[in-house]
PDB file of C-alpha atoms and ligand atoms in Angstrom:
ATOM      1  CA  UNK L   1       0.000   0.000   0.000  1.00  0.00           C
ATOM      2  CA  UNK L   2       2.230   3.369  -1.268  1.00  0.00           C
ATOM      3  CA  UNK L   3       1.332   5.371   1.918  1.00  0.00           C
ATOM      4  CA  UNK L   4       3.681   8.138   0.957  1.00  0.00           C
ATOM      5  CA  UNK L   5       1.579   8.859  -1.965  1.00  0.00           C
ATOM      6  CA  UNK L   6      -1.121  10.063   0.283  1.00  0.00           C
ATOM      7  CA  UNK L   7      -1.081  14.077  -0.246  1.00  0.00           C
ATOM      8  CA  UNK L   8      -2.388  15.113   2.710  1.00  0.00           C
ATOM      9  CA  UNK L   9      -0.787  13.830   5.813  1.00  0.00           C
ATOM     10  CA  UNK L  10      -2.132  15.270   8.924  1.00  0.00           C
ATOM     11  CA  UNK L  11       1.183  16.886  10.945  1.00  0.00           C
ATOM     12  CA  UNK L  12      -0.908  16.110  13.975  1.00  0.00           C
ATOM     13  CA  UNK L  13      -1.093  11.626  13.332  1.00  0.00           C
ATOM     14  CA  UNK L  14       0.985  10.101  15.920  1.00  0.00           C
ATOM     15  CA  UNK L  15       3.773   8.871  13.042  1.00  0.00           C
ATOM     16  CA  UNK L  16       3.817  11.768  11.171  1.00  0.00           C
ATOM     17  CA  UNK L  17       7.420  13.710  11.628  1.00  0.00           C
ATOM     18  CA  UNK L  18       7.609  17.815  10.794  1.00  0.00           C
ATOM     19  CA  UNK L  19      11.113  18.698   9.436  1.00  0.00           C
ATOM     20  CA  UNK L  20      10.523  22.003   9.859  1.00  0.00           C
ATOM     21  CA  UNK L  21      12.817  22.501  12.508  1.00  0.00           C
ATOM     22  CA  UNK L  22      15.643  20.523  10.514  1.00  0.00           C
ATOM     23  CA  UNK L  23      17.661  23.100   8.121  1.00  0.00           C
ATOM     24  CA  UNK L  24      18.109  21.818   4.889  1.00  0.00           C
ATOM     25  CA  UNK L  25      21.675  21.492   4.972  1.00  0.00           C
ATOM     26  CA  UNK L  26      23.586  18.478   4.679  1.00  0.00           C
ATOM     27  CA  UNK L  27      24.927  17.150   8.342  1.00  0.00           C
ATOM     28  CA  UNK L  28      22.052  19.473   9.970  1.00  0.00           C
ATOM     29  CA  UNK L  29      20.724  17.056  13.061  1.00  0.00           C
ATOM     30  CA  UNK L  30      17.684  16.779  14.796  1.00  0.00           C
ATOM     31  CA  UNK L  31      16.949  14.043  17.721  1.00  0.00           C
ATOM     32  CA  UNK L  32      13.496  13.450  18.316  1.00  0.00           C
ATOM     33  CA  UNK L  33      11.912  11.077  21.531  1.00  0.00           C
ATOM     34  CA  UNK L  34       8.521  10.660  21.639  1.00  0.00           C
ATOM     35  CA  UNK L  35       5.758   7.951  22.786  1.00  0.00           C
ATOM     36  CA  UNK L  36       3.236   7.428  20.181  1.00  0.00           C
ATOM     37  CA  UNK L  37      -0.298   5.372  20.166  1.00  0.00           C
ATOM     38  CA  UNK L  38       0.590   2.456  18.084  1.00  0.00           C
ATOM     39  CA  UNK L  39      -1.209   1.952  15.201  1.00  0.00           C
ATOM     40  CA  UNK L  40      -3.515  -0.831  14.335  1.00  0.00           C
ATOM     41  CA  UNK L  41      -1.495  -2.406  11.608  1.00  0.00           C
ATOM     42  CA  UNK L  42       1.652  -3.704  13.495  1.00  0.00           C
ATOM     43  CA  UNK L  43       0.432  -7.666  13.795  1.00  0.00           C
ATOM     44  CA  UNK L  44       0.268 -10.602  12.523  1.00  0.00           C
ATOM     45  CA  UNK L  45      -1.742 -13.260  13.455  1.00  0.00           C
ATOM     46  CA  UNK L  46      -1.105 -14.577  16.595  1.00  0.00           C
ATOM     47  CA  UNK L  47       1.067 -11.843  17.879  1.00  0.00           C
ATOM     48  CA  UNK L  48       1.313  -8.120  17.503  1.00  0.00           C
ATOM     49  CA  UNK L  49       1.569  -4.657  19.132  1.00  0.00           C
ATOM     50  CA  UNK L  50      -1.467  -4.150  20.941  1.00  0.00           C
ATOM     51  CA  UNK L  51      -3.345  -0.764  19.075  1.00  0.00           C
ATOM     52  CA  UNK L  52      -3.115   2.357  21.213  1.00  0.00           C
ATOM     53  CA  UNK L  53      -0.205   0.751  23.072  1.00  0.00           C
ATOM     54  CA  UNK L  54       2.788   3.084  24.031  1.00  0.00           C
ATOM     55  CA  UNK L  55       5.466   2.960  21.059  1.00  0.00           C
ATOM     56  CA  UNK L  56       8.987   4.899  22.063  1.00  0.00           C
ATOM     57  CA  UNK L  57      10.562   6.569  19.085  1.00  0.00           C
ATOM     58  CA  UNK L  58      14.188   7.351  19.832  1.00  0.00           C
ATOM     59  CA  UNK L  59      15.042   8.906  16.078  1.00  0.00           C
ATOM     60  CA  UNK L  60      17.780  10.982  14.908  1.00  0.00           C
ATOM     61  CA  UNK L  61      16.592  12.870  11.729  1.00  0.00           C
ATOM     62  CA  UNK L  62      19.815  14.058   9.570  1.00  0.00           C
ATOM     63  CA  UNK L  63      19.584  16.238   6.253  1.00  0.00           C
ATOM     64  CA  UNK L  64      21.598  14.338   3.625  1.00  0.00           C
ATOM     65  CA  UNK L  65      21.957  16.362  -0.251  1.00  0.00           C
ATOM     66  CA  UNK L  66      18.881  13.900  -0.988  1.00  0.00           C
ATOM     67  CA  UNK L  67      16.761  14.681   1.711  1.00  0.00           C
ATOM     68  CA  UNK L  68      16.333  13.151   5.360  1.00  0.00           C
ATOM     69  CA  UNK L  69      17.811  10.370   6.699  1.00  0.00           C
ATOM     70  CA  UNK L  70      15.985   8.938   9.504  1.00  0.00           C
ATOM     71  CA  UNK L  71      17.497   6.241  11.905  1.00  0.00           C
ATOM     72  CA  UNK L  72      17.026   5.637  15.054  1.00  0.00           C
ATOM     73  CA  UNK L  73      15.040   2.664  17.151  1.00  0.00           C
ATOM     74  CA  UNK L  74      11.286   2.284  17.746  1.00  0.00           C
ATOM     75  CA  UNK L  75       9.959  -0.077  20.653  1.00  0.00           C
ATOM     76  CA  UNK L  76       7.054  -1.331  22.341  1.00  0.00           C
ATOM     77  CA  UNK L  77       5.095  -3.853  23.973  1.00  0.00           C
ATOM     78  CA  UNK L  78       4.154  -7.316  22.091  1.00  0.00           C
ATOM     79  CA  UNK L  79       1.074  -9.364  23.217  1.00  0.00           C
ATOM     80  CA  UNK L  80      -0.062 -12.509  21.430  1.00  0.00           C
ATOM     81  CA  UNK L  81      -0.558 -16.509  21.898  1.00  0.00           C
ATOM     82  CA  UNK L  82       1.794 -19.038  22.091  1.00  0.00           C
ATOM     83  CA  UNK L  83       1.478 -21.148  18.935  1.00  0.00           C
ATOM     84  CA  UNK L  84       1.809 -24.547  20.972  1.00  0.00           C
ATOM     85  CA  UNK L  85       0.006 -23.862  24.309  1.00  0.00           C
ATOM     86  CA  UNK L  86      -2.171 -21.099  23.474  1.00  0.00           C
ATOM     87  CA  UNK L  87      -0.925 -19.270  26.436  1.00  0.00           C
ATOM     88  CA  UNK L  88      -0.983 -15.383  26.650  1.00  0.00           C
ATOM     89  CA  UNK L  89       2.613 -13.786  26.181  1.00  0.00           C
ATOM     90  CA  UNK L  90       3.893 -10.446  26.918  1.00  0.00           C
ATOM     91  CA  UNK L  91       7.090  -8.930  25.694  1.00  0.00           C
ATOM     92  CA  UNK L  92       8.913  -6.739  24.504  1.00  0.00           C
ATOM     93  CA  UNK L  93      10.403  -5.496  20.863  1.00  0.00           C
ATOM     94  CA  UNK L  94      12.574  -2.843  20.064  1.00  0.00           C
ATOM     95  CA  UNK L  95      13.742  -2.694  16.378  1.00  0.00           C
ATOM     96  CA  UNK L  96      16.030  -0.245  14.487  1.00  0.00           C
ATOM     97  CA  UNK L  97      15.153   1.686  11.629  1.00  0.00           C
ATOM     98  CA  UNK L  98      16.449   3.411   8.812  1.00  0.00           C
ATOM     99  CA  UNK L  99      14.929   5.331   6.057  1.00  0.00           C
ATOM    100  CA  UNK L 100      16.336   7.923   3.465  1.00  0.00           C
ATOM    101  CA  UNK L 101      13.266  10.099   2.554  1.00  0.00           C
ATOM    102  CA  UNK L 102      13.848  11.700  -0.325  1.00  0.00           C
ATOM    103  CA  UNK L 103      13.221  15.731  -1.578  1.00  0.00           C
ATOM    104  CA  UNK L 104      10.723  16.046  -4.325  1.00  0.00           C
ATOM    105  CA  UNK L 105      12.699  16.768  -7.568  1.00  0.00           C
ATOM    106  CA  UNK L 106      15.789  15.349  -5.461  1.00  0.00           C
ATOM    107  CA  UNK L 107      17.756  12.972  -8.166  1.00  0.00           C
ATOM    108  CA  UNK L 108      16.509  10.092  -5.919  1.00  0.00           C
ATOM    109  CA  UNK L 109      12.582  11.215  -6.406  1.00  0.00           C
ATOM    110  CA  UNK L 110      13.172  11.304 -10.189  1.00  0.00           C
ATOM    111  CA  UNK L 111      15.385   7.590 -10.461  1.00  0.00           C
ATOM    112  CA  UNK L 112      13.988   5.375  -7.540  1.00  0.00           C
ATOM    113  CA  UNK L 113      11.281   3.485  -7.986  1.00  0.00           C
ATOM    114  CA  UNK L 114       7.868   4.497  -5.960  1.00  0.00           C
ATOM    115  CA  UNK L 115       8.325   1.734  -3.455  1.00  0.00           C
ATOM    116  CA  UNK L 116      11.798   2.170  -3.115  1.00  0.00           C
ATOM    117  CA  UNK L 117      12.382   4.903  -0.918  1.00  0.00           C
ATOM    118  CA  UNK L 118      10.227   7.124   1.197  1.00  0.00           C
ATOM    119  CA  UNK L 119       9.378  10.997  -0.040  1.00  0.00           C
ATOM    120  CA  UNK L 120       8.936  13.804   1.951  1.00  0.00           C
ATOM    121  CA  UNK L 121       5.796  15.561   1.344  1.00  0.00           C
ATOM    122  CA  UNK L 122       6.477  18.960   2.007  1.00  0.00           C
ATOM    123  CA  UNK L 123       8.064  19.163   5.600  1.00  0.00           C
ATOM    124  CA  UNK L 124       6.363  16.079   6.240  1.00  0.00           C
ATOM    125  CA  UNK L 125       7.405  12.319   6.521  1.00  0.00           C
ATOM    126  CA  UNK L 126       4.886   9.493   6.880  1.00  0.00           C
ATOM    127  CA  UNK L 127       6.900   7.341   9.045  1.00  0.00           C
ATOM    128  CA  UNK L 128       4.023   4.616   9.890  1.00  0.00           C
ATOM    129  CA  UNK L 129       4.843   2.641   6.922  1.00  0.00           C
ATOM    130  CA  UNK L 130       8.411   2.317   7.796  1.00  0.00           C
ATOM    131  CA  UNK L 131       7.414   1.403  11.637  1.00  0.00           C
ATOM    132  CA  UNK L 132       4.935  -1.135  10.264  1.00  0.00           C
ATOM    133  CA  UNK L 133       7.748  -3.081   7.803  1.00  0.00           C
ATOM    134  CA  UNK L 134      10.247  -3.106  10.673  1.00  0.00           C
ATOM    135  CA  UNK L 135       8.066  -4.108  13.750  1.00  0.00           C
ATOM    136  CA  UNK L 136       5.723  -6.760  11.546  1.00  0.00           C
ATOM    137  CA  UNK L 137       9.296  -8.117  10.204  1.00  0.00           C
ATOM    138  CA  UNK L 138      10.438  -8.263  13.377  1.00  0.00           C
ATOM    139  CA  UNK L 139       7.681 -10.267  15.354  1.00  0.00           C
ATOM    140  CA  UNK L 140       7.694 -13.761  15.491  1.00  0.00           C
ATOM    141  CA  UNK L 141       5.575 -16.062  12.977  1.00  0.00           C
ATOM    142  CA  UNK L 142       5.525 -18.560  14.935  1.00  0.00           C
ATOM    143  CA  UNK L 143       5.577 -17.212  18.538  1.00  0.00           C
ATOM    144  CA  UNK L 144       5.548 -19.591  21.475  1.00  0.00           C
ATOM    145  CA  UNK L 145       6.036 -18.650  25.464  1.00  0.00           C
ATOM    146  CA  UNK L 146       8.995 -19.954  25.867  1.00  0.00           C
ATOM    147  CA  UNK L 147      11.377 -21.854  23.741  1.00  0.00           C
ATOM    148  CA  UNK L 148      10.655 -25.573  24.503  1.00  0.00           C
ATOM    149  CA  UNK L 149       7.282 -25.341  24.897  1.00  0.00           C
ATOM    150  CA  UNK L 150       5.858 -28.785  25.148  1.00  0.00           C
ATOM    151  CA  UNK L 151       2.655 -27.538  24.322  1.00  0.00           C
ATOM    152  CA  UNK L 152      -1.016 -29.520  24.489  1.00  0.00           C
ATOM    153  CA  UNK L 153      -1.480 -33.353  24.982  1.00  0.00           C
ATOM    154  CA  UNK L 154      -3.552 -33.730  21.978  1.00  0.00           C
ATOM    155  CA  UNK L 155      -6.052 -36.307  23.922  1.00  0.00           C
ATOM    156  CA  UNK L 156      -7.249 -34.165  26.847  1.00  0.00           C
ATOM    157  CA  UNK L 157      -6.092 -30.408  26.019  1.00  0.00           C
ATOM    158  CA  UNK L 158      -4.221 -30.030  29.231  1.00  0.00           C
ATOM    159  CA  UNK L 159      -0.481 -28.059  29.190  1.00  0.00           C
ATOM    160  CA  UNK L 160       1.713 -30.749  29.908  1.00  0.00           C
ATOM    161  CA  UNK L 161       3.521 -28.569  32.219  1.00  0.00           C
ATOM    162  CA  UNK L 162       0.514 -29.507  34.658  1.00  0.00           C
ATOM    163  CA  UNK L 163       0.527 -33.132  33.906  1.00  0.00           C
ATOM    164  CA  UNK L 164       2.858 -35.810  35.168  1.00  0.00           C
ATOM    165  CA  UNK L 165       5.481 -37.132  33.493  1.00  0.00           C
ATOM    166  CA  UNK L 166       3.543 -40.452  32.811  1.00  0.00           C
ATOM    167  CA  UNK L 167       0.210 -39.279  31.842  1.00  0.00           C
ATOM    168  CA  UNK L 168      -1.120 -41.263  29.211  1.00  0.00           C
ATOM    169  CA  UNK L 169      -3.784 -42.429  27.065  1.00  0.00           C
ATOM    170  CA  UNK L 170      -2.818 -45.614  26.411  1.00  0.00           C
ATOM    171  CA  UNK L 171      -4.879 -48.170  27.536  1.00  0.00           C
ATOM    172  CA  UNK L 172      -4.924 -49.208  31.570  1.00  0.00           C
ATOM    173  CA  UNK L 173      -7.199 -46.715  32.027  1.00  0.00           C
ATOM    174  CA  UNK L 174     -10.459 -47.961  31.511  1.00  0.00           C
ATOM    175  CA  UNK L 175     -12.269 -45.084  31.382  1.00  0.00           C
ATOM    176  CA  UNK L 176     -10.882 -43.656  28.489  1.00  0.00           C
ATOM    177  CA  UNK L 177     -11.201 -47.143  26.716  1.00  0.00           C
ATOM    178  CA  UNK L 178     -14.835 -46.779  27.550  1.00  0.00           C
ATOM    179  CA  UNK L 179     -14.602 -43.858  25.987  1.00  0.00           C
ATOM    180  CA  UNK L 180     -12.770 -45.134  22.744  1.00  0.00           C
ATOM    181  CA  UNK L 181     -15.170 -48.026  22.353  1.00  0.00           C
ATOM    182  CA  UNK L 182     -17.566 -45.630  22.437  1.00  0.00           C
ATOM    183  CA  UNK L 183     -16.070 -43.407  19.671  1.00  0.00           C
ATOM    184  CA  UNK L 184     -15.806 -46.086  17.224  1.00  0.00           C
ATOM    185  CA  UNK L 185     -19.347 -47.089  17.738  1.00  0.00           C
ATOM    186  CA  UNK L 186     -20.720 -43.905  16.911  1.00  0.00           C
ATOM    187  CA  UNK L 187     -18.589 -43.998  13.554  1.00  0.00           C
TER     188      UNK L 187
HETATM  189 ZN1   ZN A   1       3.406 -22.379  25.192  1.00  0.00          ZN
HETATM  190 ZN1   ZN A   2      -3.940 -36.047  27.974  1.00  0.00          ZN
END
């Protein structure tokens, strides 16, 4: 989705950055810290950064003969399910970025491809789209609470944290053999 083609960016949205302040000079420096209300879009399925959440931006905006380089590190809180036990997990993800948004009429505007670098529009840079590549990049697809998660015993649904080590379905119980008998009746 080319977000930076949008022509009206509100200076007011939560990832929106005003250069104003930056002279357009090359080696000009800004810093810029500020907490944010995440945006819907940084999940994926079974794991993401809850909307509205707190996001840090820790950025350093730098005028380059192109335009701005921004760099810098966004985090914030990561809630989801483990893939294995369904558990709830909580964490934390901090990821770096770094963007080159380029001038309009700059040489990069005129030779890079749409999707290939960012544009300032005006004194503005839409930074949400760059936020959303690095966070959803960084999150896990396959999340789990911790790394050897046993998981579910796929007879009964209970963690097999909280069973003992020889729980079973294998006959000698013969409840649950009632209960197979049962099953292949019905079939
Ligand atoms: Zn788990
Ligand atoms: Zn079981």
């Amino acid at each position: 989705m080319p977000d930076y083609q949008t022509r009206h960016l509100d200076p007011r949205a939560p990832l929106v950055l005003d250069t104003r302040d930056l002279p357009r000079r090359p080696g000009a420096m800004r810093t810029l810290t500020r907490v944010v209300a995440a945006p819907a879009s940084l999940r994926l399925e079974m794991v993401g950064v809850p909307e509205g959440a707190d996001l840090h931006l820790d950025l350093r905006l730098e005028s380059v003969s192109e335009g701005v380089l921004v760099s810098g590190s966004v985090s914030g809180p990561v809630a989801g399910e483990c893939g294995r036990c369904l558990r709830t997990i909580n964490d934390d993800l901090e990821v770096p970025i770094q963007e080159l948004f380029a001038y309009a009429h700059s040489t990069t505007d005129e030779t890079a491809e749409d999707d290939e670098v960012g544009r300032l529009q005006g004194d503005l840079i839409n930074l949400e789209p760059t936020v959303r590549d690095a966070m959803v990049l960084a999150l896990p697809t396959n999340p789990l609470c911790r790394e050897d998660c046993p998981g579910l015993c796929p007879e009964c649904g209970a963690h097999w944290d909280d069973l003992p080590a020889d729980h079973s379905h294998q006959q000698g119980d013969p409840r649950w053999a009632a209960l197979s008998n049962l099953t292949m009746t019905e079939e």
